[in-house]
Amino acid sequence: MTSEITLFVNPAAGRGRGAHAAQPAAAALRSAGFSVRTVVGEDAGDALRRARAAVDGGTGALIAVGGDGMASLALQAVAGTRTPLGVIAVGTGNDFARALGLPVRDPAAAGALVADALKGARTRDVDLGRVGGTWFGSVLASGFDSRVNDRGNRMRWPAGRFKYDLAMVAELAALKPIPYRLTLDDGAVREIEATLVAVGNGSSYGGGMRICAGADLSDGLFDVTVVGACGRATLLRVFPRVYRGTHLDHPRVSVYRAAKVSIAAPGVTGYADGERLGPLPLTAECVRGAVRVLGP
């Protein structure tokens, strides 16, 4: 492994934590004897081009410093290669880091862990989801949750997470069942009415909401959580349980496991790792061992 390591930094992550987090991460790597090069793009497209150039150039590892958006960009650069990925999770959600068992919002600890893993060549291969040419590490969301995302993204005020809270209130007011066509592993088409369908490679989204609580990053399968048609009162009772994963016991919730999932529904957008994929229908495939990660 080359001793040159690439830090892939989003300086704006976590309201500026990304810029500060790069410093202890770089210090930990340099003290372990590695040469550190930092990549910061002008925008997401430019950042991804720079990250791919570093991977193509033989960097010893790509270390994403930021939140789930930065981790998602890094996955597009390293998936399917043997270049290991490190994650310094300092964003708002950090769900991919949580799934990997990595430190969250502790850049010094995360940097030290990455440095130790590099020195000991301690890596593991984990699964990723893939929709067309886009990779994801955590959850593909569709339905009520993705509509909240859509509405929040359209809102110019207020700033930050509060606008998504307001978007949730608005979507609750408009709540109605969504007619889905769901296909698992090329089996029979299931026609169902549901509130949402979440396809989990990892267990959580939205900063620790364990929508697919039983998902395993190394089993070659998605956990598919279907929240059936329900009213506002039921959804409000079930929703708080998502943070503990106990919503899976509710009679309106079903879980399936499959390596390939096709979802179709009118007027619904798919989001993966918090990033917009596009309107349904979409087909996701679980690719076993698609990325090599540094960590415990």
PDB file of C-alpha atoms in Angstrom:
ATOM      1  CA  MET A   1       0.000   0.000   0.000  1.00  0.00           C
ATOM      2  CA  THR A   2       1.326   3.429  -0.927  1.00  0.00           C
ATOM      3  CA  SER A   3       1.999   5.767   1.993  1.00  0.00           C
ATOM      4  CA  GLU A   4       0.095   8.639   0.348  1.00  0.00           C
ATOM      5  CA  ILE A   5      -3.432   8.950   1.719  1.00  0.00           C
ATOM      6  CA  THR A   6      -6.194  11.188   0.359  1.00  0.00           C
ATOM      7  CA  LEU A   7      -8.464  13.163   2.675  1.00  0.00           C
ATOM      8  CA  PHE A   8     -11.737  13.843   0.877  1.00  0.00           C
ATOM      9  CA  VAL A   9     -13.195  16.806   2.737  1.00  0.00           C
ATOM     10  CA  ASN A  10     -16.542  18.574   2.865  1.00  0.00           C
ATOM     11  CA  PRO A  11     -15.652  21.729   4.823  1.00  0.00           C
ATOM     12  CA  ALA A  12     -19.317  22.687   5.248  1.00  0.00           C
ATOM     13  CA  ALA A  13     -20.431  19.388   6.833  1.00  0.00           C
ATOM     14  CA  GLY A  14     -22.025  19.629  10.254  1.00  0.00           C
ATOM     15  CA  ARG A  15     -22.213  23.444  10.120  1.00  0.00           C
ATOM     16  CA  GLY A  16     -18.480  23.764   9.574  1.00  0.00           C
ATOM     17  CA  ARG A  17     -17.298  20.751  11.567  1.00  0.00           C
ATOM     18  CA  GLY A  18     -15.886  19.210   8.380  1.00  0.00           C
ATOM     19  CA  ALA A  19     -13.150  21.826   8.021  1.00  0.00           C
ATOM     20  CA  HIS A  20     -12.087  21.475  11.667  1.00  0.00           C
ATOM     21  CA  ALA A  21     -12.304  17.669  11.591  1.00  0.00           C
ATOM     22  CA  ALA A  22      -9.780  17.403   8.767  1.00  0.00           C
ATOM     23  CA  GLN A  23      -7.019  18.761  11.015  1.00  0.00           C
ATOM     24  CA  PRO A  24      -6.961  16.044  13.744  1.00  0.00           C
ATOM     25  CA  ALA A  25      -7.550  13.360  11.112  1.00  0.00           C
ATOM     26  CA  ALA A  26      -4.570  14.553   9.068  1.00  0.00           C
ATOM     27  CA  ALA A  27      -2.445  14.844  12.222  1.00  0.00           C
ATOM     28  CA  ALA A  28      -3.211  11.252  13.226  1.00  0.00           C
ATOM     29  CA  LEU A  29      -2.296   9.974   9.759  1.00  0.00           C
ATOM     30  CA  ARG A  30       0.920  11.988   9.550  1.00  0.00           C
ATOM     31  CA  SER A  31       2.037  10.881  12.998  1.00  0.00           C
ATOM     32  CA  ALA A  32       1.555   7.294  11.809  1.00  0.00           C
ATOM     33  CA  GLY A  33       3.957   7.964   8.940  1.00  0.00           C
ATOM     34  CA  PHE A  34       1.556   8.618   6.089  1.00  0.00           C
ATOM     35  CA  SER A  35       1.722  11.425   3.552  1.00  0.00           C
ATOM     36  CA  VAL A  36      -1.626  13.225   3.424  1.00  0.00           C
ATOM     37  CA  ARG A  37      -3.142  14.962   0.414  1.00  0.00           C
ATOM     38  CA  THR A  38      -6.407  16.870   0.794  1.00  0.00           C
ATOM     39  CA  VAL A  39      -9.101  17.023  -1.882  1.00  0.00           C
ATOM     40  CA  VAL A  40     -11.829  19.684  -1.686  1.00  0.00           C
ATOM     41  CA  GLY A  41     -14.072  20.157  -4.705  1.00  0.00           C
ATOM     42  CA  GLU A  42     -15.792  23.327  -5.860  1.00  0.00           C
ATOM     43  CA  ASP A  43     -19.063  21.379  -5.931  1.00  0.00           C
ATOM     44  CA  ALA A  44     -20.184  17.748  -5.646  1.00  0.00           C
ATOM     45  CA  GLY A  45     -19.380  16.919  -9.283  1.00  0.00           C
ATOM     46  CA  ASP A  46     -15.922  18.466  -9.089  1.00  0.00           C
ATOM     47  CA  ALA A  47     -15.217  16.761  -5.766  1.00  0.00           C
ATOM     48  CA  LEU A  48     -16.162  13.368  -7.194  1.00  0.00           C
ATOM     49  CA  ARG A  49     -13.931  13.869 -10.241  1.00  0.00           C
ATOM     50  CA  ARG A  50     -11.014  14.696  -7.944  1.00  0.00           C
ATOM     51  CA  ALA A  51     -11.697  11.686  -5.723  1.00  0.00           C
ATOM     52  CA  ARG A  52     -11.855   9.341  -8.708  1.00  0.00           C
ATOM     53  CA  ALA A  53      -8.600  10.795 -10.020  1.00  0.00           C
ATOM     54  CA  ALA A  54      -6.956  10.067  -6.653  1.00  0.00           C
ATOM     55  CA  VAL A  55      -8.226   6.478  -6.714  1.00  0.00           C
ATOM     56  CA  ASP A  56      -7.130   6.004 -10.336  1.00  0.00           C
ATOM     57  CA  GLY A  57      -3.747   7.479  -9.367  1.00  0.00           C
ATOM     58  CA  GLY A  58      -3.178   4.766  -6.782  1.00  0.00           C
ATOM     59  CA  THR A  59      -3.828   6.533  -3.479  1.00  0.00           C
ATOM     60  CA  GLY A  60      -3.411   4.234  -0.490  1.00  0.00           C
ATOM     61  CA  ALA A  61      -6.859   5.092   0.858  1.00  0.00           C
ATOM     62  CA  LEU A  62      -9.663   7.586   0.423  1.00  0.00           C
ATOM     63  CA  ILE A  63     -10.774   9.093   3.734  1.00  0.00           C
ATOM     64  CA  ALA A  64     -14.161  10.850   3.620  1.00  0.00           C
ATOM     65  CA  VAL A  65     -14.429  13.722   6.114  1.00  0.00           C
ATOM     66  CA  GLY A  66     -17.999  14.966   6.487  1.00  0.00           C
ATOM     67  CA  GLY A  67     -21.471  13.509   6.726  1.00  0.00           C
ATOM     68  CA  ASP A  68     -23.464  10.918   4.827  1.00  0.00           C
ATOM     69  CA  GLY A  69     -23.390  13.048   1.673  1.00  0.00           C
ATOM     70  CA  MET A  70     -19.599  12.970   1.635  1.00  0.00           C
ATOM     71  CA  ALA A  71     -19.505   9.261   2.434  1.00  0.00           C
ATOM     72  CA  SER A  72     -21.924   8.707  -0.459  1.00  0.00           C
ATOM     73  CA  LEU A  73     -19.685  10.659  -2.848  1.00  0.00           C
ATOM     74  CA  ALA A  74     -16.676   8.660  -1.674  1.00  0.00           C
ATOM     75  CA  LEU A  75     -18.529   5.408  -2.321  1.00  0.00           C
ATOM     76  CA  GLN A  76     -19.010   6.434  -5.966  1.00  0.00           C
ATOM     77  CA  ALA A  77     -15.217   6.725  -6.242  1.00  0.00           C
ATOM     78  CA  VAL A  78     -14.087   3.550  -4.448  1.00  0.00           C
ATOM     79  CA  ALA A  79     -16.903   1.006  -4.951  1.00  0.00           C
ATOM     80  CA  GLY A  80     -15.731  -1.923  -7.018  1.00  0.00           C
ATOM     81  CA  THR A  81     -12.048  -1.042  -6.490  1.00  0.00           C
ATOM     82  CA  ARG A  82      -9.559  -2.311  -3.908  1.00  0.00           C
ATOM     83  CA  THR A  83      -8.869   1.186  -2.600  1.00  0.00           C
ATOM     84  CA  PRO A  84      -9.908   1.188   1.059  1.00  0.00           C
ATOM     85  CA  LEU A  85     -12.366   3.747   2.394  1.00  0.00           C
ATOM     86  CA  GLY A  86     -12.084   5.495   5.741  1.00  0.00           C
ATOM     87  CA  VAL A  87     -14.862   7.617   7.256  1.00  0.00           C
ATOM     88  CA  ILE A  88     -14.412  10.581   9.601  1.00  0.00           C
ATOM     89  CA  ALA A  89     -18.091  11.144  10.413  1.00  0.00           C
ATOM     90  CA  VAL A  90     -18.815  14.727  11.478  1.00  0.00           C
ATOM     91  CA  GLY A  91     -22.058  15.468   9.658  1.00  0.00           C
ATOM     92  CA  THR A  92     -25.654  15.641  10.807  1.00  0.00           C
ATOM     93  CA  GLY A  93     -26.762  12.056  10.128  1.00  0.00           C
ATOM     94  CA  ASN A  94     -23.660   9.829   9.929  1.00  0.00           C
ATOM     95  CA  ASP A  95     -25.743   6.705   9.344  1.00  0.00           C
ATOM     96  CA  PHE A  96     -23.168   4.856   7.249  1.00  0.00           C
ATOM     97  CA  ALA A  97     -20.535   5.365   9.971  1.00  0.00           C
ATOM     98  CA  ARG A  98     -23.008   4.114  12.584  1.00  0.00           C
ATOM     99  CA  ALA A  99     -23.632   0.972  10.539  1.00  0.00           C
ATOM    100  CA  LEU A 100     -19.872   0.383  10.344  1.00  0.00           C
ATOM    101  CA  GLY A 101     -19.446   0.865  14.099  1.00  0.00           C
ATOM    102  CA  LEU A 102     -17.194   3.914  13.642  1.00  0.00           C
ATOM    103  CA  PRO A 103     -16.835   6.947  15.930  1.00  0.00           C
ATOM    104  CA  VAL A 104     -19.355   9.713  15.253  1.00  0.00           C
ATOM    105  CA  ARG A 105     -18.509  13.425  15.712  1.00  0.00           C
ATOM    106  CA  ASP A 106     -15.166  12.518  17.268  1.00  0.00           C
ATOM    107  CA  PRO A 107     -12.641  13.263  14.508  1.00  0.00           C
ATOM    108  CA  ALA A 108      -9.589  12.638  16.675  1.00  0.00           C
ATOM    109  CA  ALA A 109     -10.793   9.141  17.616  1.00  0.00           C
ATOM    110  CA  ALA A 110     -11.894   8.406  14.049  1.00  0.00           C
ATOM    111  CA  GLY A 111      -8.568   9.613  12.648  1.00  0.00           C
ATOM    112  CA  ALA A 112      -6.612   7.479  15.112  1.00  0.00           C
ATOM    113  CA  LEU A 113      -8.733   4.447  14.229  1.00  0.00           C
ATOM    114  CA  VAL A 114      -8.138   4.968  10.495  1.00  0.00           C
ATOM    115  CA  ALA A 115      -4.388   5.397  11.049  1.00  0.00           C
ATOM    116  CA  ASP A 116      -4.197   2.209  13.141  1.00  0.00           C
ATOM    117  CA  ALA A 117      -6.237   0.299  10.565  1.00  0.00           C
ATOM    118  CA  LEU A 118      -3.931   1.451   7.768  1.00  0.00           C
ATOM    119  CA  LYS A 119      -0.799   0.518   9.710  1.00  0.00           C
ATOM    120  CA  GLY A 120      -2.204  -2.943  10.442  1.00  0.00           C
ATOM    121  CA  ALA A 121      -3.803  -3.394   7.006  1.00  0.00           C
ATOM    122  CA  ARG A 122      -7.067  -3.936   8.930  1.00  0.00           C
ATOM    123  CA  THR A 123      -9.869  -3.814   6.403  1.00  0.00           C
ATOM    124  CA  ARG A 124     -13.141  -5.586   5.749  1.00  0.00           C
ATOM    125  CA  ASP A 125     -15.310  -5.893   2.689  1.00  0.00           C
ATOM    126  CA  VAL A 126     -18.926  -4.794   3.108  1.00  0.00           C
ATOM    127  CA  ASP A 127     -21.965  -4.819   0.861  1.00  0.00           C
ATOM    128  CA  LEU A 128     -23.398  -1.857  -1.002  1.00  0.00           C
ATOM    129  CA  GLY A 129     -26.662  -1.222  -2.771  1.00  0.00           C
ATOM    130  CA  ARG A 130     -26.619  -0.166  -6.404  1.00  0.00           C
ATOM    131  CA  VAL A 131     -29.317   1.558  -8.437  1.00  0.00           C
ATOM    132  CA  GLY A 132     -28.143   1.842 -12.028  1.00  0.00           C
ATOM    133  CA  GLY A 133     -24.689   3.371 -11.706  1.00  0.00           C
ATOM    134  CA  THR A 134     -25.236   4.852  -8.233  1.00  0.00           C
ATOM    135  CA  TRP A 135     -24.018   3.136  -5.053  1.00  0.00           C
ATOM    136  CA  PHE A 136     -25.480   3.504  -1.567  1.00  0.00           C
ATOM    137  CA  GLY A 137     -24.396   2.283   1.840  1.00  0.00           C
ATOM    138  CA  SER A 138     -27.412   2.805   4.093  1.00  0.00           C
ATOM    139  CA  VAL A 139     -31.057   3.025   3.028  1.00  0.00           C
ATOM    140  CA  LEU A 140     -33.095   3.674  -0.096  1.00  0.00           C
ATOM    141  CA  ALA A 141     -36.194   5.561   1.030  1.00  0.00           C
ATOM    142  CA  SER A 142     -39.486   5.816  -0.849  1.00  0.00           C
ATOM    143  CA  GLY A 143     -42.888   7.036   0.239  1.00  0.00           C
ATOM    144  CA  PHE A 144     -43.808   9.246   3.176  1.00  0.00           C
ATOM    145  CA  ASP A 145     -40.155   9.729   4.164  1.00  0.00           C
ATOM    146  CA  SER A 146     -38.988  10.628   0.660  1.00  0.00           C
ATOM    147  CA  ARG A 147     -41.928  13.014   0.244  1.00  0.00           C
ATOM    148  CA  VAL A 148     -40.796  14.792   3.403  1.00  0.00           C
ATOM    149  CA  ASN A 149     -37.361  15.069   1.796  1.00  0.00           C
ATOM    150  CA  ASP A 150     -38.881  16.411  -1.429  1.00  0.00           C
ATOM    151  CA  ARG A 151     -40.928  19.032   0.385  1.00  0.00           C
ATOM    152  CA  GLY A 152     -38.058  20.058   2.669  1.00  0.00           C
ATOM    153  CA  ASN A 153     -35.716  20.465  -0.295  1.00  0.00           C
ATOM    154  CA  ARG A 154     -38.206  22.823  -1.952  1.00  0.00           C
ATOM    155  CA  MET A 155     -38.503  25.028   1.132  1.00  0.00           C
ATOM    156  CA  ARG A 156     -36.307  28.114   1.218  1.00  0.00           C
ATOM    157  CA  TRP A 157     -37.131  28.844   4.842  1.00  0.00           C
ATOM    158  CA  PRO A 158     -36.325  27.973   7.585  1.00  0.00           C
ATOM    159  CA  ALA A 159     -32.730  26.763   7.354  1.00  0.00           C
ATOM    160  CA  GLY A 160     -31.369  23.506   8.731  1.00  0.00           C
ATOM    161  CA  ARG A 161     -33.237  20.454   9.987  1.00  0.00           C
ATOM    162  CA  PHE A 162     -36.235  22.462  11.246  1.00  0.00           C
ATOM    163  CA  LYS A 163     -37.562  22.828   7.714  1.00  0.00           C
ATOM    164  CA  TYR A 164     -37.784  19.019   7.477  1.00  0.00           C
ATOM    165  CA  ASP A 165     -39.781  18.965  10.715  1.00  0.00           C
ATOM    166  CA  LEU A 166     -42.197  21.432   9.114  1.00  0.00           C
ATOM    167  CA  ALA A 167     -42.216  19.368   5.934  1.00  0.00           C
ATOM    168  CA  MET A 168     -43.157  16.296   7.997  1.00  0.00           C
ATOM    169  CA  VAL A 169     -46.103  18.128   9.541  1.00  0.00           C
ATOM    170  CA  ALA A 170     -47.299  19.157   6.073  1.00  0.00           C
ATOM    171  CA  GLU A 171     -46.944  15.613   4.711  1.00  0.00           C
ATOM    172  CA  LEU A 172     -48.814  14.201   7.700  1.00  0.00           C
ATOM    173  CA  ALA A 173     -51.702  16.501   6.860  1.00  0.00           C
ATOM    174  CA  ALA A 174     -51.717  15.131   3.305  1.00  0.00           C
ATOM    175  CA  LEU A 175     -51.125  11.491   4.307  1.00  0.00           C
ATOM    176  CA  LYS A 176     -52.811   8.830   2.211  1.00  0.00           C
ATOM    177  CA  PRO A 177     -51.878   5.285   1.179  1.00  0.00           C
ATOM    178  CA  ILE A 178     -49.546   4.846  -1.791  1.00  0.00           C
ATOM    179  CA  PRO A 179     -50.177   2.033  -4.299  1.00  0.00           C
ATOM    180  CA  TYR A 180     -46.893   0.151  -4.724  1.00  0.00           C
ATOM    181  CA  ARG A 181     -45.752  -2.607  -7.039  1.00  0.00           C
ATOM    182  CA  LEU A 182     -42.971  -4.450  -5.211  1.00  0.00           C
ATOM    183  CA  THR A 183     -40.843  -7.229  -6.695  1.00  0.00           C
ATOM    184  CA  LEU A 184     -38.324  -9.217  -4.652  1.00  0.00           C
ATOM    185  CA  ASP A 185     -35.577 -11.232  -6.405  1.00  0.00           C
ATOM    186  CA  ASP A 186     -37.491 -11.349  -9.708  1.00  0.00           C
ATOM    187  CA  GLY A 187     -40.407 -13.087  -8.002  1.00  0.00           C
ATOM    188  CA  ALA A 188     -44.077 -12.292  -8.379  1.00  0.00           C
ATOM    189  CA  VAL A 189     -45.144  -8.647  -8.356  1.00  0.00           C
ATOM    190  CA  ARG A 190     -46.757  -7.701  -5.047  1.00  0.00           C
ATOM    191  CA  GLU A 191     -49.405  -5.010  -5.343  1.00  0.00           C
ATOM    192  CA  ILE A 192     -49.744  -3.339  -1.966  1.00  0.00           C
ATOM    193  CA  GLU A 193     -50.892  -0.118  -0.368  1.00  0.00           C
ATOM    194  CA  ALA A 194     -48.271   1.274   1.977  1.00  0.00           C
ATOM    195  CA  THR A 195     -47.069   4.408   3.726  1.00  0.00           C
ATOM    196  CA  LEU A 196     -43.438   3.783   2.813  1.00  0.00           C
ATOM    197  CA  VAL A 197     -41.016   1.148   1.565  1.00  0.00           C
ATOM    198  CA  ALA A 198     -37.403   1.323   2.777  1.00  0.00           C
ATOM    199  CA  VAL A 199     -34.647  -0.832   1.281  1.00  0.00           C
ATOM    200  CA  GLY A 200     -31.845  -1.193   3.817  1.00  0.00           C
ATOM    201  CA  ASN A 201     -28.276  -2.208   3.166  1.00  0.00           C
ATOM    202  CA  GLY A 202     -27.516  -0.507   6.480  1.00  0.00           C
ATOM    203  CA  SER A 203     -29.925  -0.214   9.362  1.00  0.00           C
ATOM    204  CA  SER A 204     -30.664   3.503   9.715  1.00  0.00           C
ATOM    205  CA  TYR A 205     -31.300   6.822   8.015  1.00  0.00           C
ATOM    206  CA  GLY A 206     -32.069  10.351   9.125  1.00  0.00           C
ATOM    207  CA  GLY A 207     -29.468  10.365  11.893  1.00  0.00           C
ATOM    208  CA  GLY A 208     -30.223   7.125  13.736  1.00  0.00           C
ATOM    209  CA  MET A 209     -33.771   6.221  12.679  1.00  0.00           C
ATOM    210  CA  ARG A 210     -33.417   2.410  12.606  1.00  0.00           C
ATOM    211  CA  ILE A 211     -35.982   1.838   9.878  1.00  0.00           C
ATOM    212  CA  CYS A 212     -34.274  -1.426   8.801  1.00  0.00           C
ATOM    213  CA  ALA A 213     -32.989  -2.349  12.252  1.00  0.00           C
ATOM    214  CA  GLY A 214     -31.955  -5.904  11.371  1.00  0.00           C
ATOM    215  CA  ALA A 215     -29.950  -5.062   8.253  1.00  0.00           C
ATOM    216  CA  ASP A 216     -26.486  -6.643   8.009  1.00  0.00           C
ATOM    217  CA  LEU A 217     -23.731  -5.082   5.858  1.00  0.00           C
ATOM    218  CA  SER A 218     -22.192  -8.465   5.091  1.00  0.00           C
ATOM    219  CA  ASP A 219     -25.037 -10.872   4.331  1.00  0.00           C
ATOM    220  CA  GLY A 220     -25.534 -10.042   0.641  1.00  0.00           C
ATOM    221  CA  LEU A 221     -29.173  -9.119   1.259  1.00  0.00           C
ATOM    222  CA  PHE A 222     -31.295  -6.031   1.772  1.00  0.00           C
ATOM    223  CA  ASP A 223     -33.770  -5.745   4.605  1.00  0.00           C
ATOM    224  CA  VAL A 224     -36.953  -4.328   3.061  1.00  0.00           C
ATOM    225  CA  THR A 225     -39.216  -2.598   5.580  1.00  0.00           C
ATOM    226  CA  VAL A 226     -42.790  -1.987   4.472  1.00  0.00           C
ATOM    227  CA  VAL A 227     -44.953   0.257   6.629  1.00  0.00           C
ATOM    228  CA  GLY A 228     -48.459  -0.584   5.509  1.00  0.00           C
ATOM    229  CA  ALA A 229     -51.313   1.818   4.921  1.00  0.00           C
ATOM    230  CA  CYS A 230     -52.113   3.634   8.149  1.00  0.00           C
ATOM    231  CA  GLY A 231     -53.664   6.826   9.415  1.00  0.00           C
ATOM    232  CA  ARG A 232     -51.968   9.801  11.005  1.00  0.00           C
ATOM    233  CA  ALA A 233     -52.640   8.642  14.561  1.00  0.00           C
ATOM    234  CA  THR A 234     -51.082   5.219  13.928  1.00  0.00           C
ATOM    235  CA  LEU A 235     -48.066   6.690  12.163  1.00  0.00           C
ATOM    236  CA  LEU A 236     -47.475   9.136  15.014  1.00  0.00           C
ATOM    237  CA  ARG A 237     -47.585   6.244  17.505  1.00  0.00           C
ATOM    238  CA  VAL A 238     -45.211   4.090  15.474  1.00  0.00           C
ATOM    239  CA  PHE A 239     -42.765   6.822  14.429  1.00  0.00           C
ATOM    240  CA  PRO A 240     -40.979   7.366  17.797  1.00  0.00           C
ATOM    241  CA  ARG A 241     -40.249   3.629  17.975  1.00  0.00           C
ATOM    242  CA  VAL A 242     -38.102   3.862  14.842  1.00  0.00           C
ATOM    243  CA  TYR A 243     -35.165   5.185  16.886  1.00  0.00           C
ATOM    244  CA  ARG A 244     -35.107   1.949  18.917  1.00  0.00           C
ATOM    245  CA  GLY A 245     -36.021  -0.338  16.032  1.00  0.00           C
ATOM    246  CA  THR A 246     -39.046  -1.630  17.930  1.00  0.00           C
ATOM    247  CA  HIS A 247     -41.437  -0.446  15.199  1.00  0.00           C
ATOM    248  CA  LEU A 248     -40.689  -3.727  13.423  1.00  0.00           C
ATOM    249  CA  ASP A 249     -42.979  -5.504  15.908  1.00  0.00           C
ATOM    250  CA  HIS A 250     -45.998  -3.393  14.907  1.00  0.00           C
ATOM    251  CA  PRO A 251     -48.681  -5.307  12.943  1.00  0.00           C
ATOM    252  CA  ARG A 252     -48.623  -2.656  10.188  1.00  0.00           C
ATOM    253  CA  VAL A 253     -44.919  -3.266   9.559  1.00  0.00           C
ATOM    254  CA  SER A 254     -43.500  -6.125   7.472  1.00  0.00           C
ATOM    255  CA  VAL A 255     -39.869  -7.012   6.735  1.00  0.00           C
ATOM    256  CA  TYR A 256     -38.585  -8.968   3.764  1.00  0.00           C
ATOM    257  CA  ARG A 257     -35.049  -9.943   2.698  1.00  0.00           C
ATOM    258  CA  ALA A 258     -33.885  -9.968  -0.894  1.00  0.00           C
ATOM    259  CA  ALA A 259     -30.779  -9.329  -2.990  1.00  0.00           C
ATOM    260  CA  LYS A 260     -32.734  -7.453  -5.659  1.00  0.00           C
ATOM    261  CA  VAL A 261     -35.712  -5.157  -5.114  1.00  0.00           C
ATOM    262  CA  SER A 262     -37.844  -3.345  -7.687  1.00  0.00           C
ATOM    263  CA  ILE A 263     -40.229  -0.627  -6.503  1.00  0.00           C
ATOM    264  CA  ALA A 264     -42.835   1.239  -8.505  1.00  0.00           C
ATOM    265  CA  ALA A 265     -45.317   3.849  -7.267  1.00  0.00           C
ATOM    266  CA  PRO A 266     -46.839   6.948  -8.859  1.00  0.00           C
ATOM    267  CA  GLY A 267     -45.564  10.344  -7.771  1.00  0.00           C
ATOM    268  CA  VAL A 268     -42.854   9.001  -5.467  1.00  0.00           C
ATOM    269  CA  THR A 269     -39.150   9.901  -5.528  1.00  0.00           C
ATOM    270  CA  GLY A 270     -36.408   7.578  -4.308  1.00  0.00           C
ATOM    271  CA  TYR A 271     -33.612   8.815  -2.032  1.00  0.00           C
ATOM    272  CA  ALA A 272     -30.534   6.779  -1.095  1.00  0.00           C
ATOM    273  CA  ASP A 273     -28.141   7.867   1.670  1.00  0.00           C
ATOM    274  CA  GLY A 274     -30.190  11.080   1.749  1.00  0.00           C
ATOM    275  CA  GLU A 275     -29.398  11.865  -1.894  1.00  0.00           C
ATOM    276  CA  ARG A 276     -32.073  12.102  -4.581  1.00  0.00           C
ATOM    277  CA  LEU A 277     -32.060   9.199  -7.042  1.00  0.00           C
ATOM    278  CA  GLY A 278     -35.105  10.125  -9.081  1.00  0.00           C
ATOM    279  CA  PRO A 279     -38.722   9.054  -9.533  1.00  0.00           C
ATOM    280  CA  LEU A 280     -39.850   5.471  -9.137  1.00  0.00           C
ATOM    281  CA  PRO A 281     -39.753   2.848 -10.628  1.00  0.00           C
ATOM    282  CA  LEU A 282     -36.265   1.934  -9.414  1.00  0.00           C
ATOM    283  CA  THR A 283     -34.432  -1.358  -9.057  1.00  0.00           C
ATOM    284  CA  ALA A 284     -31.797  -1.849  -6.351  1.00  0.00           C
ATOM    285  CA  GLU A 285     -29.282  -4.684  -6.225  1.00  0.00           C
ATOM    286  CA  CYS A 286     -27.217  -5.678  -3.196  1.00  0.00           C
ATOM    287  CA  VAL A 287     -23.596  -6.201  -4.270  1.00  0.00           C
ATOM    288  CA  ARG A 288     -21.704  -8.358  -1.810  1.00  0.00           C
ATOM    289  CA  GLY A 289     -18.307  -7.033  -0.688  1.00  0.00           C
ATOM    290  CA  ALA A 290     -18.490  -4.026  -3.005  1.00  0.00           C
ATOM    291  CA  VAL A 291     -16.274  -1.754  -0.879  1.00  0.00           C
ATOM    292  CA  ARG A 292     -13.242  -2.259   1.361  1.00  0.00           C
ATOM    293  CA  VAL A 293     -13.491  -0.205   4.537  1.00  0.00           C
ATOM    294  CA  LEU A 294     -10.999   0.699   7.262  1.00  0.00           C
ATOM    295  CA  GLY A 295     -12.058   0.177  10.837  1.00  0.00           C
ATOM    296  CA  PRO A 296     -12.747  -2.216  13.656  1.00  0.00           C
TER     297      PRO A 296
END
